[in-house]
Amino acid sequence: MPQPSSPAARTALVVMAHHRADSLTAHTARRTVSRLEDAGFRVDLLDLHAEGFDPRMNVADQPEWGDREKPYSDEVRAHMRRLLDADVVVAVFPVYWQSVPALLKGWIDRVWNYGFAYGRSKPRLAGKRILWLGLAGATSEDPMTEGMRALLETNLSEGIAYYCGFSQSTVALLPDAEERPQSIDADGNLLVGEAVAGAEREAYYGEFDRRAEKAVVEFLAVEAAPAAV
Ligand SMILES: Cc1cc2nc3c(=O)[nH]c(=O)nc-3n(C[C@H](O)[C@H](O)[C@H](O)COP(=O)(O)O)c2cc1C
């Protein structure tokens, strides 16, 4: 039930990019859906792998790149509709090679197509807001993590969301997404720590869930805040 003070009738598109339903990413996406519903959003959960989305760009979606009025495939038009219907988009994904996985990248490549997401004086996605919730295997103490965060911010916010007219893009990187902490030492050796177990494991994932939820709550709070004058 939407709460009285919630943004009733607003729609959130949660895009989940993972192949395993029992992954931490899928678990985080499910919790994100619940959090958004608690905040009064109608949620459209797009599980890219379960829906069989093919991330490969193809001729049907790009018959002629330079034509803004080109017809898109039925599949992509259905995804464009879901994107247009959303007030906010939350992408939940594992960080792969300091970027998004191919499944999510392919969704952006195919659906955020020229003439739809960009290439118009008033982009059709203008004013929408997006949260990128990226789970990373690196630990929070790993010196690599800060650079990864900066890289994702540049790529996802500047390179994609703001380029397509989104009014807000937030990258929330969630490190420590693996139970065996891994890092590279100064000599380039891979260090793999002990897996957490028992009560420690409960606490570990409880803390992970809290960090993920905090990211969603803070993202929603920006919208609730009065506009600056
Ligand atoms: C192909 C691949 C590339 C990865 N690249 C990175 C990376 O660049 N940085 C990082 O911190 N973790 C990286 N990881 C670790 C994943 O981010 C991590 O395993 C995942 O977030 C754990 O969530 P899951 O259990 O839902 O898959 C990579 C994992 C795979 C399989």
mmCIF file of C-alpha atoms and ligand atoms in Angstrom:
data_model
loop_
_atom_site.group_PDB
_atom_site.id
_atom_site.type_symbol
_atom_site.label_atom_id
_atom_site.label_comp_id
_atom_site.label_asym_id
_atom_site.label_seq_id
_atom_site.Cartn_x
_atom_site.Cartn_y
_atom_site.Cartn_z
ATOM 1 C CA MET A 1 0.000 0.000 0.000
ATOM 2 C CA PRO A 2 1.422 3.419 -0.886
ATOM 3 C CA GLN A 3 2.108 5.518 2.205
ATOM 4 C CA PRO A 4 0.115 8.767 2.469
ATOM 5 C CA SER A 5 3.164 10.967 1.993
ATOM 6 C CA SER A 6 4.650 8.796 -0.738
ATOM 7 C CA PRO A 7 4.837 9.729 -4.417
ATOM 8 C CA ALA A 8 1.680 7.760 -5.275
ATOM 9 C CA ALA A 9 1.334 6.371 -8.776
ATOM 10 C CA ARG A 10 4.979 6.947 -9.584
ATOM 11 C CA THR A 11 6.701 4.130 -11.403
ATOM 12 C CA ALA A 12 10.137 2.675 -10.819
ATOM 13 C CA LEU A 13 11.794 0.417 -13.353
ATOM 14 C CA VAL A 14 14.231 -1.931 -11.599
ATOM 15 C CA VAL A 15 16.620 -3.424 -14.132
ATOM 16 C CA MET A 16 18.357 -6.517 -12.800
ATOM 17 C CA ALA A 17 21.347 -7.808 -14.728
ATOM 18 C CA HIS A 18 22.405 -11.186 -13.370
ATOM 19 C CA HIS A 19 22.091 -14.725 -14.664
ATOM 20 C CA ARG A 20 21.549 -16.426 -11.254
ATOM 21 C CA ALA A 21 18.344 -15.977 -9.279
ATOM 22 C CA ASP A 22 20.220 -16.958 -6.075
ATOM 23 C CA SER A 23 22.942 -14.328 -6.536
ATOM 24 C CA LEU A 24 23.587 -11.475 -4.151
ATOM 25 C CA THR A 25 22.678 -9.166 -7.014
ATOM 26 C CA ALA A 26 19.230 -10.772 -7.425
ATOM 27 C CA HIS A 27 18.725 -10.682 -3.656
ATOM 28 C CA THR A 28 19.660 -6.975 -3.621
ATOM 29 C CA ALA A 29 17.294 -6.290 -6.525
ATOM 30 C CA ARG A 30 14.403 -8.002 -4.692
ATOM 31 C CA ARG A 31 15.086 -5.947 -1.564
ATOM 32 C CA THR A 32 15.242 -2.810 -3.696
ATOM 33 C CA VAL A 33 11.829 -3.617 -5.172
ATOM 34 C CA SER A 34 10.370 -3.968 -1.659
ATOM 35 C CA ARG A 35 11.956 -0.701 -0.546
ATOM 36 C CA LEU A 36 10.542 1.149 -3.552
ATOM 37 C CA GLU A 37 7.095 -0.371 -3.003
ATOM 38 C CA ASP A 38 7.238 0.691 0.656
ATOM 39 C CA ALA A 39 7.949 4.202 -0.603
ATOM 40 C CA GLY A 40 4.779 4.058 -2.709
ATOM 41 C CA PHE A 41 6.188 3.269 -6.136
ATOM 42 C CA ARG A 42 4.593 0.943 -8.621
ATOM 43 C CA VAL A 43 7.538 -1.257 -9.561
ATOM 44 C CA ASP A 44 8.267 -2.849 -12.917
ATOM 45 C CA LEU A 45 10.988 -5.453 -12.343
ATOM 46 C CA LEU A 46 12.933 -6.137 -15.505
ATOM 47 C CA ASP A 47 15.022 -9.274 -14.995
ATOM 48 C CA LEU A 48 17.035 -9.134 -18.206
ATOM 49 C CA HIS A 49 18.312 -12.701 -18.091
ATOM 50 C CA ALA A 50 15.012 -14.299 -17.012
ATOM 51 C CA GLU A 51 13.194 -12.389 -19.743
ATOM 52 C CA GLY A 52 15.711 -13.675 -22.275
ATOM 53 C CA PHE A 53 16.920 -10.265 -23.363
ATOM 54 C CA ASP A 54 19.521 -10.566 -26.123
ATOM 55 C CA PRO A 55 22.198 -7.912 -25.493
ATOM 56 C CA ARG A 56 23.592 -8.060 -29.015
ATOM 57 C CA MET A 57 22.924 -5.022 -31.165
ATOM 58 C CA ASN A 58 21.428 -6.146 -34.457
ATOM 59 C CA VAL A 59 20.483 -4.841 -37.860
ATOM 60 C CA ALA A 60 16.766 -4.613 -37.005
ATOM 61 C CA ASP A 61 17.595 -2.081 -34.277
ATOM 62 C CA GLN A 62 20.145 -0.231 -36.314
ATOM 63 C CA PRO A 63 19.189 -0.543 -39.971
ATOM 64 C CA GLU A 64 20.638 2.877 -40.638
ATOM 65 C CA TRP A 65 22.348 4.590 -37.748
ATOM 66 C CA GLY A 66 21.886 8.169 -38.876
ATOM 67 C CA ASP A 67 18.080 8.057 -39.288
ATOM 68 C CA ARG A 68 16.437 9.385 -36.136
ATOM 69 C CA GLU A 69 13.019 8.211 -37.301
ATOM 70 C CA LYS A 70 14.114 4.656 -37.989
ATOM 71 C CA PRO A 71 11.780 1.877 -36.864
ATOM 72 C CA TYR A 72 13.053 -0.249 -34.008
ATOM 73 C CA SER A 73 12.374 -3.933 -33.425
ATOM 74 C CA ASP A 74 9.194 -4.885 -31.531
ATOM 75 C CA GLU A 75 11.308 -6.181 -28.658
ATOM 76 C CA VAL A 76 13.180 -2.913 -28.285
ATOM 77 C CA ARG A 77 10.031 -0.825 -28.641
ATOM 78 C CA ALA A 78 8.497 -2.748 -25.725
ATOM 79 C CA HIS A 79 11.562 -1.932 -23.630
ATOM 80 C CA MET A 80 11.429 1.731 -24.676
ATOM 81 C CA ARG A 81 7.800 1.825 -23.474
ATOM 82 C CA ARG A 82 8.834 0.467 -20.069
ATOM 83 C CA LEU A 83 11.583 3.067 -19.841
ATOM 84 C CA LEU A 84 9.221 5.875 -20.816
ATOM 85 C CA ASP A 85 6.691 4.723 -18.206
ATOM 86 C CA ALA A 86 9.290 4.967 -15.438
ATOM 87 C CA ASP A 87 9.848 8.044 -13.307
ATOM 88 C CA VAL A 88 12.930 6.493 -11.794
ATOM 89 C CA VAL A 89 15.184 3.709 -12.988
ATOM 90 C CA VAL A 90 17.276 1.570 -10.657
ATOM 91 C CA ALA A 91 19.874 -0.672 -12.313
ATOM 92 C CA VAL A 92 21.160 -3.470 -10.051
ATOM 93 C CA PHE A 93 24.214 -5.300 -11.382
ATOM 94 C CA PRO A 94 27.529 -6.934 -10.513
ATOM 95 C CA VAL A 95 30.508 -4.807 -11.509
ATOM 96 C CA TYR A 96 32.415 -6.644 -14.241
ATOM 97 C CA TRP A 97 35.785 -5.253 -15.331
ATOM 98 C CA GLN A 98 35.040 -1.949 -13.632
ATOM 99 C CA SER A 99 31.949 -1.568 -15.785
ATOM 100 C CA VAL A 100 28.450 -2.975 -16.184
ATOM 101 C CA PRO A 101 28.024 -6.597 -17.348
ATOM 102 C CA ALA A 102 27.455 -7.187 -21.065
ATOM 103 C CA LEU A 103 23.794 -7.979 -20.377
ATOM 104 C CA LEU A 104 23.125 -4.482 -19.030
ATOM 105 C CA LYS A 105 25.439 -2.786 -21.495
ATOM 106 C CA GLY A 106 23.591 -4.480 -24.361
ATOM 107 C CA TRP A 107 20.242 -3.312 -22.969
ATOM 108 C CA ILE A 108 21.552 0.247 -22.979
ATOM 109 C CA ASP A 109 23.113 -0.129 -26.435
ATOM 110 C CA ARG A 110 19.932 -1.480 -27.996
ATOM 111 C CA VAL A 111 17.187 0.311 -26.078
ATOM 112 C CA TRP A 112 18.780 3.709 -25.419
ATOM 113 C CA ASN A 113 19.072 4.038 -29.165
ATOM 114 C CA TYR A 114 19.794 7.086 -31.319
ATOM 115 C CA GLY A 115 16.598 9.027 -32.003
ATOM 116 C CA PHE A 116 15.041 7.703 -28.806
ATOM 117 C CA ALA A 117 17.408 8.307 -25.899
ATOM 118 C CA TYR A 118 19.658 10.852 -27.582
ATOM 119 C CA GLY A 119 19.975 12.786 -30.809
ATOM 120 C CA ARG A 120 16.969 15.047 -30.192
ATOM 121 C CA SER A 121 16.866 18.607 -28.911
ATOM 122 C CA LYS A 122 14.506 17.458 -26.140
ATOM 123 C CA PRO A 123 15.550 13.944 -25.130
ATOM 124 C CA ARG A 124 12.603 11.656 -24.408
ATOM 125 C CA LEU A 125 14.215 10.528 -21.169
ATOM 126 C CA ALA A 126 14.664 14.121 -19.960
ATOM 127 C CA GLY A 127 13.906 14.649 -16.292
ATOM 128 C CA LYS A 128 14.060 11.009 -15.279
ATOM 129 C CA ARG A 129 16.290 9.888 -12.425
ATOM 130 C CA ILE A 130 18.526 6.859 -12.235
ATOM 131 C CA LEU A 131 20.332 4.957 -9.502
ATOM 132 C CA TRP A 132 23.124 2.605 -10.531
ATOM 133 C CA LEU A 133 23.524 0.013 -7.781
ATOM 134 C CA GLY A 134 26.740 -1.841 -8.569
ATOM 135 C CA LEU A 135 27.950 -4.766 -6.466
ATOM 136 C CA ALA A 136 31.728 -5.128 -6.479
ATOM 137 C CA GLY A 137 33.907 -7.992 -5.333
ATOM 138 C CA ALA A 138 36.676 -5.629 -4.250
ATOM 139 C CA THR A 139 36.830 -4.762 -0.573
ATOM 140 C CA SER A 140 36.069 -1.247 0.656
ATOM 141 C CA GLU A 141 39.706 -0.938 1.834
ATOM 142 C CA ASP A 142 41.139 -1.915 -1.550
ATOM 143 C CA PRO A 143 42.852 1.171 -3.046
ATOM 144 C CA MET A 144 41.335 0.130 -6.388
ATOM 145 C CA THR A 145 37.784 0.717 -5.123
ATOM 146 C CA GLU A 146 37.885 4.516 -5.169
ATOM 147 C CA GLY A 147 39.181 4.582 -8.746
ATOM 148 C CA MET A 148 36.490 2.105 -9.756
ATOM 149 C CA ARG A 149 33.828 4.331 -8.230
ATOM 150 C CA ALA A 150 35.173 7.357 -10.128
ATOM 151 C CA LEU A 151 35.326 5.402 -13.378
ATOM 152 C CA LEU A 152 31.735 4.200 -13.020
ATOM 153 C CA GLU A 153 30.595 7.735 -12.210
ATOM 154 C CA THR A 154 32.205 9.098 -15.361
ATOM 155 C CA ASN A 155 30.964 6.270 -17.553
ATOM 156 C CA LEU A 156 27.422 5.836 -16.243
ATOM 157 C CA SER A 157 26.474 9.330 -15.098
ATOM 158 C CA GLU A 158 28.345 11.596 -17.487
ATOM 159 C CA GLY A 159 28.746 9.261 -20.436
ATOM 160 C CA ILE A 160 25.244 7.808 -20.444
ATOM 161 C CA ALA A 161 22.602 9.266 -18.097
ATOM 162 C CA TYR A 162 23.324 13.003 -18.325
ATOM 163 C CA TYR A 163 24.090 12.645 -22.032
ATOM 164 C CA CYS A 164 20.533 11.285 -22.396
ATOM 165 C CA GLY A 165 18.957 14.121 -20.393
ATOM 166 C CA PHE A 166 18.416 12.448 -17.022
ATOM 167 C CA SER A 167 18.047 15.070 -14.305
ATOM 168 C CA GLN A 168 19.863 12.987 -11.716
ATOM 169 C CA SER A 169 22.219 10.051 -11.912
ATOM 170 C CA THR A 170 23.667 8.460 -8.791
ATOM 171 C CA VAL A 171 26.262 5.711 -8.783
ATOM 172 C CA ALA A 172 26.186 3.683 -5.569
ATOM 173 C CA LEU A 173 29.069 1.249 -5.492
ATOM 174 C CA LEU A 174 28.660 -1.617 -3.023
ATOM 175 C CA PRO A 175 32.073 -3.198 -2.400
ATOM 176 C CA ASP A 176 32.616 -6.366 -0.293
ATOM 177 C CA ALA A 177 30.118 -8.334 -2.383
ATOM 178 C CA GLU A 178 32.135 -11.538 -2.058
ATOM 179 C CA GLU A 179 32.443 -13.635 1.076
ATOM 180 C CA ARG A 180 36.113 -14.357 0.414
ATOM 181 C CA PRO A 181 37.787 -10.935 0.337
ATOM 182 C CA GLN A 182 40.194 -10.561 -2.560
ATOM 183 C CA SER A 183 42.863 -7.962 -3.147
ATOM 184 C CA ILE A 184 46.094 -7.505 -5.043
ATOM 185 C CA ASP A 185 49.221 -6.693 -3.030
ATOM 186 C CA ALA A 186 51.980 -4.290 -4.068
ATOM 187 C CA ASP A 187 53.800 -7.100 -5.901
ATOM 188 C CA GLY A 188 50.729 -8.017 -7.935
ATOM 189 C CA ASN A 189 49.884 -11.159 -5.947
ATOM 190 C CA LEU A 190 46.213 -12.082 -5.562
ATOM 191 C CA LEU A 191 45.305 -12.389 -1.890
ATOM 192 C CA VAL A 192 42.165 -14.400 -1.140
ATOM 193 C CA GLY A 193 40.935 -14.235 2.469
ATOM 194 C CA GLU A 194 38.943 -16.739 4.508
ATOM 195 C CA ALA A 195 35.237 -17.054 3.735
ATOM 196 C CA VAL A 196 33.027 -15.573 6.431
ATOM 197 C CA ALA A 197 30.870 -18.149 8.210
ATOM 198 C CA GLY A 198 28.228 -18.574 10.895
ATOM 199 C CA ALA A 199 27.165 -15.532 12.883
ATOM 200 C CA GLU A 200 29.895 -13.479 11.261
ATOM 201 C CA ARG A 201 28.389 -14.284 7.864
ATOM 202 C CA GLU A 202 24.937 -13.179 9.047
ATOM 203 C CA ALA A 203 26.398 -9.906 10.271
ATOM 204 C CA TYR A 204 28.415 -9.469 7.076
ATOM 205 C CA TYR A 205 25.395 -9.769 4.797
ATOM 206 C CA GLY A 206 23.191 -7.826 7.212
ATOM 207 C CA GLU A 207 25.635 -4.953 6.898
ATOM 208 C CA PHE A 208 25.709 -5.358 3.116
ATOM 209 C CA ASP A 209 21.889 -5.172 2.995
ATOM 210 C CA ARG A 210 21.953 -2.043 5.150
ATOM 211 C CA ARG A 211 24.419 -0.329 2.813
ATOM 212 C CA ALA A 212 22.299 -1.234 -0.219
ATOM 213 C CA GLU A 213 19.126 0.020 1.438
ATOM 214 C CA LYS A 214 20.834 3.247 2.543
ATOM 215 C CA ALA A 215 21.800 3.923 -1.080
ATOM 216 C CA VAL A 216 18.179 3.535 -2.205
ATOM 217 C CA VAL A 217 16.811 5.640 0.656
ATOM 218 C CA GLU A 218 19.310 8.436 -0.005
ATOM 219 C CA PHE A 219 18.513 8.365 -3.710
ATOM 220 C CA LEU A 220 14.783 8.671 -3.001
ATOM 221 C CA ALA A 221 15.394 11.437 -0.443
ATOM 222 C CA VAL A 222 16.921 13.680 -3.118
ATOM 223 C CA GLU A 223 13.647 13.579 -5.009
ATOM 224 C CA ALA A 224 11.654 14.353 -1.881
ATOM 225 C CA ALA A 225 13.831 17.381 -1.097
ATOM 226 C CA PRO A 226 12.426 20.755 -2.194
ATOM 227 C CA ALA A 227 14.005 22.068 -5.388
ATOM 228 C CA ALA A 228 16.777 24.603 -4.872
ATOM 229 C CA VAL A 229 15.886 28.224 -5.730
HETATM 230 C C1 LIG B 1 33.652 -11.235 -15.302
HETATM 231 C C2 LIG B 1 33.810 -10.638 -13.938
HETATM 232 C C3 LIG B 1 34.448 -9.421 -13.812
HETATM 233 C C4 LIG B 1 34.553 -8.819 -12.549
HETATM 234 N N1 LIG B 1 35.161 -7.611 -12.451
HETATM 235 C C5 LIG B 1 35.215 -6.997 -11.241
HETATM 236 C C6 LIG B 1 35.801 -5.705 -11.125
HETATM 237 O O1 LIG B 1 36.259 -5.095 -12.077
HETATM 238 N N2 LIG B 1 35.830 -5.149 -9.880
HETATM 239 C C7 LIG B 1 35.334 -5.787 -8.777
HETATM 240 O O2 LIG B 1 35.372 -5.237 -7.680
HETATM 241 N N3 LIG B 1 34.755 -7.009 -8.869
HETATM 242 C C8 LIG B 1 34.693 -7.620 -10.077
HETATM 243 N N4 LIG B 1 34.104 -8.856 -10.182
HETATM 244 C C9 LIG B 1 33.478 -9.458 -8.982
HETATM 245 C C10 LIG B 1 31.977 -9.203 -8.988
HETATM 246 O O3 LIG B 1 31.684 -7.827 -8.943
HETATM 247 C C11 LIG B 1 31.338 -9.909 -7.796
HETATM 248 O O4 LIG B 1 31.635 -11.273 -7.913
HETATM 249 C C12 LIG B 1 29.844 -9.747 -7.756
HETATM 250 O O5 LIG B 1 29.490 -8.412 -7.539
HETATM 251 C C13 LIG B 1 29.251 -10.587 -6.637
HETATM 252 O O6 LIG B 1 27.847 -10.540 -6.740
HETATM 253 P P1 LIG B 1 27.006 -11.807 -7.233
HETATM 254 O O7 LIG B 1 27.211 -12.875 -6.182
HETATM 255 O O8 LIG B 1 25.616 -11.311 -7.284
HETATM 256 O O9 LIG B 1 27.550 -12.221 -8.575
HETATM 257 C C14 LIG B 1 34.017 -9.471 -11.405
HETATM 258 C C15 LIG B 1 33.384 -10.721 -11.563
HETATM 259 C C16 LIG B 1 33.295 -11.302 -12.803
HETATM 260 C C17 LIG B 1 32.594 -12.635 -12.934
#
